[in-house]
CSV table of C-alpha atoms and ligand atoms in Angstrom, one decimal:
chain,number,residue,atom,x,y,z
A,1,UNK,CA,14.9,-37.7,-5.9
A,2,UNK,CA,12.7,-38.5,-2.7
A,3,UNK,CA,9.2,-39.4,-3.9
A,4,UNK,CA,6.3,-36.3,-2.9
A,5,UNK,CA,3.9,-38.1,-2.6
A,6,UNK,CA,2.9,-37.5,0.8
A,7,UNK,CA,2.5,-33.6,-0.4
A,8,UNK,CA,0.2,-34.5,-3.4
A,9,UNK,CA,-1.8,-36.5,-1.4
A,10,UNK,CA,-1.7,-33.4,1.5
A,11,UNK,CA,-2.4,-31.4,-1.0
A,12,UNK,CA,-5.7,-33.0,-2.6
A,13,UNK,CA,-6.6,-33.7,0.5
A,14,UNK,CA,-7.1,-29.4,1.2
A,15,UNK,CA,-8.8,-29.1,-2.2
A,16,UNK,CA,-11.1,-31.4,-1.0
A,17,UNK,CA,-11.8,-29.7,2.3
A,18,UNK,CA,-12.6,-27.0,0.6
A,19,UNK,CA,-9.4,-25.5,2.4
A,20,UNK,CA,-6.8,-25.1,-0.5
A,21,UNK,CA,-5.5,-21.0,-0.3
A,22,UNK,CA,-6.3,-19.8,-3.8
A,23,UNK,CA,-3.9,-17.0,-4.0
A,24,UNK,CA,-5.0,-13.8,-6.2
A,25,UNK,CA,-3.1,-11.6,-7.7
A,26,UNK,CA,-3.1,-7.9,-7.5
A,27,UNK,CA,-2.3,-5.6,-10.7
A,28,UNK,CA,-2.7,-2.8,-9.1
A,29,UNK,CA,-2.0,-0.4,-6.1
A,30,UNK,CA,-3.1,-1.7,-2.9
A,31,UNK,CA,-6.8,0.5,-2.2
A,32,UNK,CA,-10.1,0.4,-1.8
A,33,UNK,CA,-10.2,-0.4,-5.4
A,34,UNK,CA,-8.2,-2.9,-7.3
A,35,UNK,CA,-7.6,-4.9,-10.2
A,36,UNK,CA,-7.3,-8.7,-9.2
A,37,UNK,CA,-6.6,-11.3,-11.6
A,38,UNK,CA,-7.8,-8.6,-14.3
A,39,UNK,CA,-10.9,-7.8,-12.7
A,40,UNK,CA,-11.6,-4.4,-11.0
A,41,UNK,CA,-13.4,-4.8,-7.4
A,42,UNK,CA,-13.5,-3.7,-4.5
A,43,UNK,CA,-10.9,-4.7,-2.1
A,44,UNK,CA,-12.0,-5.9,1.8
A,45,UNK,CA,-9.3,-7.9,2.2
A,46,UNK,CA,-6.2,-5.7,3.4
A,47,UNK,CA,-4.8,-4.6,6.7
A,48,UNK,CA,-4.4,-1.2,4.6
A,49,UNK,CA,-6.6,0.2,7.2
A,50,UNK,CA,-6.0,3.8,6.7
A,51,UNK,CA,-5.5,3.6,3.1
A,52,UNK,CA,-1.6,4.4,3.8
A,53,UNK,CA,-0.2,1.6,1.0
A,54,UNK,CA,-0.7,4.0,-1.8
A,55,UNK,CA,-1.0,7.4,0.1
A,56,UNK,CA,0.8,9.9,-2.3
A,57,UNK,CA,2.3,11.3,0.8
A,58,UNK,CA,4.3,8.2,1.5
A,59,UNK,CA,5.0,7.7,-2.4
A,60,UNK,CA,7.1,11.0,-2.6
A,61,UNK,CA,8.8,9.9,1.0
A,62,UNK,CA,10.0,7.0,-0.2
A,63,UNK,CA,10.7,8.7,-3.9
A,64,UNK,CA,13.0,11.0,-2.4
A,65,UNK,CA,14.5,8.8,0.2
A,66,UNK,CA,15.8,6.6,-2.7
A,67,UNK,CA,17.3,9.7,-3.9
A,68,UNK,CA,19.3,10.3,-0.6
A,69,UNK,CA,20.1,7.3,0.5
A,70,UNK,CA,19.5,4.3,-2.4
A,71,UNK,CA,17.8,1.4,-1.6
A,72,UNK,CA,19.2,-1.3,0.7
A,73,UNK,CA,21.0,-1.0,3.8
A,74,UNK,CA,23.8,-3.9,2.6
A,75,UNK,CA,24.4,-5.2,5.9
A,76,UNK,CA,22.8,-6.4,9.1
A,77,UNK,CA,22.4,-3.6,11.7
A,78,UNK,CA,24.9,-3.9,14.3
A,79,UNK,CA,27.5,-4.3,11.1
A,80,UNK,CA,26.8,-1.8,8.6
A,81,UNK,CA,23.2,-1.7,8.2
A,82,UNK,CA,21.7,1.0,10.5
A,83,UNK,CA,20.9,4.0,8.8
A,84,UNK,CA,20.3,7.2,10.5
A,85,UNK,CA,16.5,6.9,8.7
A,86,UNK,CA,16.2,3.8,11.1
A,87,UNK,CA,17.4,5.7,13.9
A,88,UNK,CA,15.1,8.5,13.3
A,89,UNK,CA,12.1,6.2,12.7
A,90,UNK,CA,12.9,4.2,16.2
A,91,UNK,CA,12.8,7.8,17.6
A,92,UNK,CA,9.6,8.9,15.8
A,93,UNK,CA,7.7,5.7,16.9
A,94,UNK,CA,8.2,6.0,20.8
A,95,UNK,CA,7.4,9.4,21.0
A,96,UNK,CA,4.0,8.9,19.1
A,97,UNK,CA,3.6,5.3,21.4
A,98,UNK,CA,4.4,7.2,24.2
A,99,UNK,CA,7.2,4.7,25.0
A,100,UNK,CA,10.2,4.5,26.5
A,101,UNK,CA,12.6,3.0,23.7
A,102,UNK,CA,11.7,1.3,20.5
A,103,UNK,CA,13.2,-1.0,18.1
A,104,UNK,CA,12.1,-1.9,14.9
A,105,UNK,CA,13.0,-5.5,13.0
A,106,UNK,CA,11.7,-6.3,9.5
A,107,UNK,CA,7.9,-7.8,10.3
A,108,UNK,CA,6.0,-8.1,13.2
A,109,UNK,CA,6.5,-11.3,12.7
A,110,UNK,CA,10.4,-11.4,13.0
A,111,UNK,CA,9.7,-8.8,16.0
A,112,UNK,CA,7.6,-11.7,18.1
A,113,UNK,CA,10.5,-14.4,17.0
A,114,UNK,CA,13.1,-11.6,18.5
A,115,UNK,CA,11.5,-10.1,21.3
A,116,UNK,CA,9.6,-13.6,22.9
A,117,UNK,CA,12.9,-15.9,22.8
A,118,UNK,CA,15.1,-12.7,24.2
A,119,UNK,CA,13.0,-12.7,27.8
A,120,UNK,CA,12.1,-16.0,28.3
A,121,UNK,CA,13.6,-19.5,28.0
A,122,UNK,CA,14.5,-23.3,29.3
A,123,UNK,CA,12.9,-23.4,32.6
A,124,UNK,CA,10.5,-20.5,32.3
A,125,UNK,CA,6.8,-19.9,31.8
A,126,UNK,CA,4.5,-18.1,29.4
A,127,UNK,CA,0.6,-17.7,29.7
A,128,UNK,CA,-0.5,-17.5,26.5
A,129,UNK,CA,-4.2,-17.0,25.0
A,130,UNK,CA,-5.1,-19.5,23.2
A,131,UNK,CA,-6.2,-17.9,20.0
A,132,UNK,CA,-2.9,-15.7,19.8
A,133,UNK,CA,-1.4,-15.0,16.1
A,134,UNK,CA,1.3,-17.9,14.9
A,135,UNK,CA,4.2,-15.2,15.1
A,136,UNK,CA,3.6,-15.6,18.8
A,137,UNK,CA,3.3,-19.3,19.0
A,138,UNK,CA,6.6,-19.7,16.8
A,139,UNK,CA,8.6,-16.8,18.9
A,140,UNK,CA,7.3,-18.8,22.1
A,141,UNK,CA,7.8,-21.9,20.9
A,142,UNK,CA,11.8,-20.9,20.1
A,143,UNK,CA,11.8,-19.9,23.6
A,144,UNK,CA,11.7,-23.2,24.6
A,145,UNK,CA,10.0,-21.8,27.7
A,146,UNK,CA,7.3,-23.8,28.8
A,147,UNK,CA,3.7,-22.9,27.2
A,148,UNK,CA,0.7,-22.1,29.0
A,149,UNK,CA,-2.3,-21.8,27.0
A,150,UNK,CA,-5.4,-19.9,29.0
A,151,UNK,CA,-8.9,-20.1,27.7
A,152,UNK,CA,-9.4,-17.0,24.8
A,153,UNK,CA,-9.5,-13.5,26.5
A,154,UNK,CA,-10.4,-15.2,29.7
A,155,UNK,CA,-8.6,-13.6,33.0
A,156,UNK,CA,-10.1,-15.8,35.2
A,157,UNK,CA,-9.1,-18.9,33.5
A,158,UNK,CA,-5.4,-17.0,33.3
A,159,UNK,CA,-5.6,-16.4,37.0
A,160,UNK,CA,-6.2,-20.1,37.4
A,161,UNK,CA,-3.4,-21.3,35.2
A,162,UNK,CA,-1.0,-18.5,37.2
A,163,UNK,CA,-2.1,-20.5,40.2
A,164,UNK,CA,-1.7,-24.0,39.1
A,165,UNK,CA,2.0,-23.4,37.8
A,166,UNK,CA,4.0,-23.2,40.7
A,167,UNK,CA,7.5,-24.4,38.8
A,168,UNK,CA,9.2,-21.4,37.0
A,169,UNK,CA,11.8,-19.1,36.6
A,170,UNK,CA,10.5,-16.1,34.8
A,171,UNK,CA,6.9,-15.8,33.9
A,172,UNK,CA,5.6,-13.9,30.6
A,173,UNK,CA,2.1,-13.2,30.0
A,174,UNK,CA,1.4,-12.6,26.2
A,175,UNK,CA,-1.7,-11.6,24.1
A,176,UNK,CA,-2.9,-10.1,20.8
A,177,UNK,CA,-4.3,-6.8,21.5
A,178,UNK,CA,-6.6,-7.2,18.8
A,179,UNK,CA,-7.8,-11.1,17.8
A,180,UNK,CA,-7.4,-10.9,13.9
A,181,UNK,CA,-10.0,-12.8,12.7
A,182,UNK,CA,-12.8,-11.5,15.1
A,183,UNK,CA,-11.9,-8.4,16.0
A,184,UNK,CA,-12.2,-8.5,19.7
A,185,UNK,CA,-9.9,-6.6,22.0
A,186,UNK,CA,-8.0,-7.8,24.8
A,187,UNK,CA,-8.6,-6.8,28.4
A,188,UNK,CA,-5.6,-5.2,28.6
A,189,UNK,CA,-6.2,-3.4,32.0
A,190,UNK,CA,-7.1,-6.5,33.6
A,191,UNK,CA,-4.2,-8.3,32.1
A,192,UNK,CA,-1.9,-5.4,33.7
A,193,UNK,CA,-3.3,-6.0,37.5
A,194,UNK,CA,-2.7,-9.7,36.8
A,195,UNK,CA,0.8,-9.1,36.0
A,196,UNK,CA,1.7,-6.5,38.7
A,197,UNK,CA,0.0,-8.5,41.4
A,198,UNK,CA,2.6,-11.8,40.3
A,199,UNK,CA,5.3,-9.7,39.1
A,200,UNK,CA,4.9,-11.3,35.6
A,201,UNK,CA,6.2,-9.4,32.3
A,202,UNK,CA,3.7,-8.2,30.1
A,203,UNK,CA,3.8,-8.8,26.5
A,204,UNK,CA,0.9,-7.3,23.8
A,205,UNK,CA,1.1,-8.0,20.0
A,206,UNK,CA,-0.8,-5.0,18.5
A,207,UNK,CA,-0.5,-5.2,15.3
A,208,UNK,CA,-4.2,-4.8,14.3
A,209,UNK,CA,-4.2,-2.0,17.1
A,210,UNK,CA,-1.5,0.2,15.6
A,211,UNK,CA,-2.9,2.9,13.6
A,212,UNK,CA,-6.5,1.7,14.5
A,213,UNK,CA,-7.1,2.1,18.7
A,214,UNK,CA,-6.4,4.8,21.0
A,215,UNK,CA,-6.1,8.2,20.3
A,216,UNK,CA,-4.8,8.8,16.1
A,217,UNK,CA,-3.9,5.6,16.1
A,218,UNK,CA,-1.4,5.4,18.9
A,219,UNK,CA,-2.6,1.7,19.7
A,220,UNK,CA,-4.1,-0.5,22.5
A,221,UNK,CA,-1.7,0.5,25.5
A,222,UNK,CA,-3.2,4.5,24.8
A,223,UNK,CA,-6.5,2.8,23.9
A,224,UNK,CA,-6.9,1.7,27.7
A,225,UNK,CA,-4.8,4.7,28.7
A,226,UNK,CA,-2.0,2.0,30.5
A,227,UNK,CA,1.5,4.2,29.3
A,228,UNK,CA,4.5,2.9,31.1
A,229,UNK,CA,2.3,-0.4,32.9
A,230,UNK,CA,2.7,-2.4,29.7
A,231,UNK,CA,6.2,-4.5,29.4
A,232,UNK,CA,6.7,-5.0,25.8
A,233,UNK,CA,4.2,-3.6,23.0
A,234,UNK,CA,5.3,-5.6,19.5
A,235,UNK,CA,3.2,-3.9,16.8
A,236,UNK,CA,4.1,-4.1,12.8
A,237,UNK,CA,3.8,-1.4,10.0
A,238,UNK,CA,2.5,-3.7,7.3
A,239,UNK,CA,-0.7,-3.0,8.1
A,240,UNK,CA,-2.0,0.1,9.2
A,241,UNK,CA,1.1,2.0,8.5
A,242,UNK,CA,0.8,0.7,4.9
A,243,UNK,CA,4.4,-0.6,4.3
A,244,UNK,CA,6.2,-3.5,6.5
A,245,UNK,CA,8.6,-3.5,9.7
A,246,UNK,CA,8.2,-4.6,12.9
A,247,UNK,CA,7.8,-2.6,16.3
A,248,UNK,CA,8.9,-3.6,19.7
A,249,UNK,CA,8.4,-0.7,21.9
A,250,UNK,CA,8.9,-0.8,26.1
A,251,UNK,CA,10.6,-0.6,28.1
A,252,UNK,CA,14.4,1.0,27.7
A,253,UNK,CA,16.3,-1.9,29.0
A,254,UNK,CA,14.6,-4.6,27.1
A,255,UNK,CA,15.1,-2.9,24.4
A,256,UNK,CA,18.8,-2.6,25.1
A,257,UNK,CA,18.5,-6.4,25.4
A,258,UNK,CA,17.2,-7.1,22.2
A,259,UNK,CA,19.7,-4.9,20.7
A,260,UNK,CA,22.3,-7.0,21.8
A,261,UNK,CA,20.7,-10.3,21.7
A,262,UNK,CA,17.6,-10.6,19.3
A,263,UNK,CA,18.6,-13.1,17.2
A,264,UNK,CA,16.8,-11.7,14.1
A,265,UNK,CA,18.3,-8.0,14.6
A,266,UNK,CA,21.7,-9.6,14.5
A,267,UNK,CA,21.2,-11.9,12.0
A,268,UNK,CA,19.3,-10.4,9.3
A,269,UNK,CA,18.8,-7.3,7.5
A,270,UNK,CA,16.9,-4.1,8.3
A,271,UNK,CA,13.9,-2.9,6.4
A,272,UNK,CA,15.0,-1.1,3.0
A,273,UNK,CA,15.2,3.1,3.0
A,274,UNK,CA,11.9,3.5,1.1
A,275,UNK,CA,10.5,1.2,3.8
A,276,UNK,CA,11.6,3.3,6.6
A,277,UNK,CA,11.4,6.6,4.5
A,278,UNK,CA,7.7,5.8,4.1
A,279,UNK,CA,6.8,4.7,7.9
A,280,UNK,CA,8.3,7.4,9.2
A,281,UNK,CA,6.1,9.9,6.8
A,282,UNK,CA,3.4,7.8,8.4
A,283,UNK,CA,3.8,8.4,11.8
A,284,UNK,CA,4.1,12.5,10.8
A,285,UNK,CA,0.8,11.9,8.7
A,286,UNK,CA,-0.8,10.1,11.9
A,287,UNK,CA,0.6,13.1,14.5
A,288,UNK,CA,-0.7,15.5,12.3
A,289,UNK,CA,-4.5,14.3,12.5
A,290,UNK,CA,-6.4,11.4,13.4
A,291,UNK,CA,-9.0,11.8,10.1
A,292,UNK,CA,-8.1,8.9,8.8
A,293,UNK,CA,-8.7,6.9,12.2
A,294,UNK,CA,-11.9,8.4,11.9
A,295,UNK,CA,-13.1,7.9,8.7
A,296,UNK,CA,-11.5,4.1,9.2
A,297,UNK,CA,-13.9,3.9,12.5
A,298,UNK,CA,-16.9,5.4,11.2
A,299,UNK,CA,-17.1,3.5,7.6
A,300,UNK,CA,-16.4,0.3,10.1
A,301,UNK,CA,-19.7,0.9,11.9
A,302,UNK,CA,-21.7,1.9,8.8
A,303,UNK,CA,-20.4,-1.2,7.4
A,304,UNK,CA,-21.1,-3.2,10.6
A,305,UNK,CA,-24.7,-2.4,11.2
A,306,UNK,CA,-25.6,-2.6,8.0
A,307,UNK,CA,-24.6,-6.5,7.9
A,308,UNK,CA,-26.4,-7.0,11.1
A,309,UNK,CA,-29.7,-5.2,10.3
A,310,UNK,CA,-29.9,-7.6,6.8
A,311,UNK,CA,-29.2,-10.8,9.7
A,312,UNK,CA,-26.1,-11.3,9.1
A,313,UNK,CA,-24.3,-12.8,12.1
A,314,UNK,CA,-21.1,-10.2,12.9
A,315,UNK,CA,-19.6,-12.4,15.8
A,316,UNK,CA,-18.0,-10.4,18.3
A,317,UNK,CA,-16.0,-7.7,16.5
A,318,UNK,CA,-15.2,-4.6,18.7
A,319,UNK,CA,-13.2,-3.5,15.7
A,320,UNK,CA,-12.8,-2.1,12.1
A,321,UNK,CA,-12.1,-6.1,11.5
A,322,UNK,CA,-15.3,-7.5,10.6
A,323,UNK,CA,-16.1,-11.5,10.2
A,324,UNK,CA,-19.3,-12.2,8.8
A,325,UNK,CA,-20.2,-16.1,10.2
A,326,UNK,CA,-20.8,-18.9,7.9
A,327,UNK,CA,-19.7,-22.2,9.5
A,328,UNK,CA,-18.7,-24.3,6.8
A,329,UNK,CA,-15.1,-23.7,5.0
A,330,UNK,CA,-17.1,-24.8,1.7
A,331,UNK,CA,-19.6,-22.4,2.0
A,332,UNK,CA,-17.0,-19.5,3.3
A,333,UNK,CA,-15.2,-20.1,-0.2
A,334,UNK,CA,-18.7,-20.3,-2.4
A,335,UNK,CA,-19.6,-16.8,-0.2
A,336,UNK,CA,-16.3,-15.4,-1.6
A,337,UNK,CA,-16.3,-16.6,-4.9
A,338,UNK,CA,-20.2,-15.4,-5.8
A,339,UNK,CA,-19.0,-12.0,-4.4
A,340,UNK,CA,-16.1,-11.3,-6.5
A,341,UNK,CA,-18.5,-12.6,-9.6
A,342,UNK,CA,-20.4,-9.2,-7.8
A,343,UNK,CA,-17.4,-7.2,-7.6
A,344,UNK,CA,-16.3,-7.7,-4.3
A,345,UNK,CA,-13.3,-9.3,-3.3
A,346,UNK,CA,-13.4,-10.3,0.7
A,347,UNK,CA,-11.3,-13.2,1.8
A,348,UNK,CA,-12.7,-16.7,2.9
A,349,UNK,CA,-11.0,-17.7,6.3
A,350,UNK,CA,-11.0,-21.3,7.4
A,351,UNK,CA,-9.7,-23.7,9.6
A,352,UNK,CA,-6.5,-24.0,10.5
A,353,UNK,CA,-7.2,-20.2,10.5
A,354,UNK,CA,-10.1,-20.3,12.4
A,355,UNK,CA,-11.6,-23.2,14.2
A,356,UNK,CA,-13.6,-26.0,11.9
A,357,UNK,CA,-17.2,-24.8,11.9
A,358,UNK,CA,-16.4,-21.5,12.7
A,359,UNK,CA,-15.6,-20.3,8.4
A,360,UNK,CA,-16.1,-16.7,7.8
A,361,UNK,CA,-15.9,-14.0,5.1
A,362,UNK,CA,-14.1,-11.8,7.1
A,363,UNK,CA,-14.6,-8.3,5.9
A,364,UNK,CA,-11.4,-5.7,6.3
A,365,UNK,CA,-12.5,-1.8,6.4
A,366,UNK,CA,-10.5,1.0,5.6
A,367,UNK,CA,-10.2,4.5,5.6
A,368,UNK,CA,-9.5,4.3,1.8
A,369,UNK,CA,-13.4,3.6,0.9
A,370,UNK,CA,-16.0,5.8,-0.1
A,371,UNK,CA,-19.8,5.5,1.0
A,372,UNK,CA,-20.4,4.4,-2.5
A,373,UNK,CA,-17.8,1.5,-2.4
A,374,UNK,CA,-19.5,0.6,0.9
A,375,UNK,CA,-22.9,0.8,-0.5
A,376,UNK,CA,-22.0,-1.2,-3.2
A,377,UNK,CA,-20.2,-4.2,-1.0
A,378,UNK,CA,-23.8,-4.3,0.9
A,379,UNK,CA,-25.7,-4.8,-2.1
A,380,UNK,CA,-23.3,-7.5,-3.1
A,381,UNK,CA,-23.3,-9.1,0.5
A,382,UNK,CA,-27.6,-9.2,0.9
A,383,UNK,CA,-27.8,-10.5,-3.4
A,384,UNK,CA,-25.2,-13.6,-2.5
A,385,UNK,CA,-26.1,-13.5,1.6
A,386,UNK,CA,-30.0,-14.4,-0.1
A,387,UNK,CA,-29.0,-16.4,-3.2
A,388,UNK,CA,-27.2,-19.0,-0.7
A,389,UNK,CA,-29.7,-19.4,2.0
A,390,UNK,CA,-27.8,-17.2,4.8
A,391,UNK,CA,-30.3,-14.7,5.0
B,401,PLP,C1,-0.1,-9.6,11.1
B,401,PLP,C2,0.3,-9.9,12.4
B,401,PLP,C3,1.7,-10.1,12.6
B,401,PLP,C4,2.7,-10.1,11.5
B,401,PLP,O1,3.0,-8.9,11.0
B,401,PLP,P1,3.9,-8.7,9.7
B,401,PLP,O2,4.4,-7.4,9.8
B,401,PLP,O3,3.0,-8.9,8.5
B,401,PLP,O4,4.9,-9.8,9.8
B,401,PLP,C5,2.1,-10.4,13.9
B,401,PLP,N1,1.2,-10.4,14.9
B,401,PLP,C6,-0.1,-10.2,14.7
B,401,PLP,C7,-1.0,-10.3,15.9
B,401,PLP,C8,-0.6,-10.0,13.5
B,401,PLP,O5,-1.9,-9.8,13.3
């Protein structure tokens, strides 16, 4: 066999970076508290923003789904493998977006490799920010459109690059409604003048916006009140929603498109009936009230001032999604690891995450935690923020 050498050495070379992914396992259900490699803490890690992974609501929907309707769907959609719950849920989600059409694939990652490569290709253009989510580099990339990187949430340096590229075919713009490791929003409204001014489509993944912005969770497009001026919304429901798929929801003919062409809804499965069981009790649970977008809000700012107030530097989150700055990857992972000895299990993010220099804990909140699980994670933040220097 071919020597691995190359992947040792790649690999030693992380550890000693301080940027080798330790990966933890979970023994329990995914909460606000959870037993990780044995050890019960409190868990700021998850995009289980409204506390739906283990909501008993979603438990029984699933349960009795099974019963109905088994488990798999056994072939890929356009075969065998559409089942009316997928047709329901596709139904569901527009009406809560406020959407024309949706379709769902199996991740929001999948639904960025579909829905990027289905629009654009040889020949054509895409503006993208320059801190979008991999899913959307890798469905742009399989484009094979050419790539336009603008500077981060930038609209004049977008403007600019609109300018400068005069060679193209069809033009995409295409963004992260919410930047997942800071927790800034995109300026969607601007975004959508630039587009209709250049007849350019409009592309938003918002995955960290589902279930989170606008009103009960509807997502960035209600957040900025832009229904019916935003192209194509991707959006996911492994995180908010608490159980995985992808969204694309727009407008009716692209979605048309993809269901003919999307390479990924052709050629691979849909999401399993407890999947789509569940998600679809989630968007009921979401239509029937927005407390748990409240609670996920106002825990968020507790949370957020809190760390500020002991001089903690909260970068320049606009969201539930708090990073907490450090600088150094090494230090990011010794944060981490002194506050899981403290009971608190928030993730380390370093480069090729995040820029080099610019390590963070980032801190996830949820509707799922109690004022005494946040009081606790402060006390734990100021003992290790003090015992290494940051504050
Ligand atoms: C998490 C995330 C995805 C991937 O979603 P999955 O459903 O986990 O595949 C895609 N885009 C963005 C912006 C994300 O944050």
């Amino acid at each position: 066999m071919a020597t691995l050498d190359f992947l040792t050495e790649q690999l030693d070379d992380l550890r000693a970076q301080g940027l080798y992914n330790t990966i933890r396992t979970i023994d329990s259900p995914m909460d606000g508290r959870i037993v990780v490699d044995g050890k019960p803490v409190l868990n700021f890690c998850a995009n289980n923003y409204l506390g739906l992974a283990n909501h008993p609501r979603l438990r029984e929907a699933a349960k009795r789904a099974i019963d109905a309707y088994g488990i798999g769907p056994g072939a890929v959609r356009t075969i065998a493998g559409t089942m009316s719950l997928h047709v329901q849920l596709e139904k569901r989600l527009a009406e809560f977006k406020g959407a024309e059409a949706v379709i769902t694939l199996q991740s929001g990652f999948t639904a960025n490799l579909a829905a990027i490569p289905s629009l654009v290709g040889k020949g054509d253009v895409i503006f993208s920010d320059a801190l979008n989510h991999a899913s959307i580099i890798d469905g742009c990339r399989l484009s094979r459109a050419q790539i336009v990187a603008y500077a981060h949430n930038d609209v004049d340096d977008l403007r600019r690059k609109i300018a400068e590229t005069t060679e193209y075919g069809r033009r995409l713009i295409v963004s992260d409604g919410v930047f997942s490791m800071d927790g800034d929003i995109a300026p969607l409204p601007a975004l959508v003048e630039i587009a209709r001014e250049h007849d350019i489509l409009l592309m938003v993944d918002d995955a960290h916006g589902e279930g989170v912005l606008g009103r009960g969770g509807r997502g960035i497009v209600d957040h900025f009140g832009l229904h019916g001026q935003v192209d194509i919304e991707v959006g996911t429901m492994s995180k908010a929603f608490g159980v995985m798929g992808g969204i694309v929801a727009g407008r009716r003919e692209i979605v048309e498109w993809l269901r003919q062409r999307a390479r990924p809804f052709l050629f691979s499965s849909a999401v399993t009936v407890p999947d789509a069981a569940a998600c679809l009790e989630a968007v009921d649970l979401l239509e029937e009230s927005d407390e748990l977008v409240q609670r996920l809000w106002s825990n968020a700012a507790f949370l957020k001032d809190a760390l500020r107030g002991m001089g903690f530097d909260t970068g320049r989150s606009e969201t539930p999604i708090i990073p907490v700055m450090l600088g150094e990857a090494p230090l990011a992972q010794q944060f981490s690891r002194a506050l899981f000895e403290h009971g608190v299990f928030a993730m380390a993010i370093g480069f090729p995450t995040v820029a080099k220099g610019a390590a963070r804990i980032r801190v996830m909140n949820t509707a799922a935690h109690t004022q005494t699980d946040l009081e606790e994670a402060l006390a734990a933040f100021e003992a290790v923020g003090k015992q290494l220097g940051v504050i």
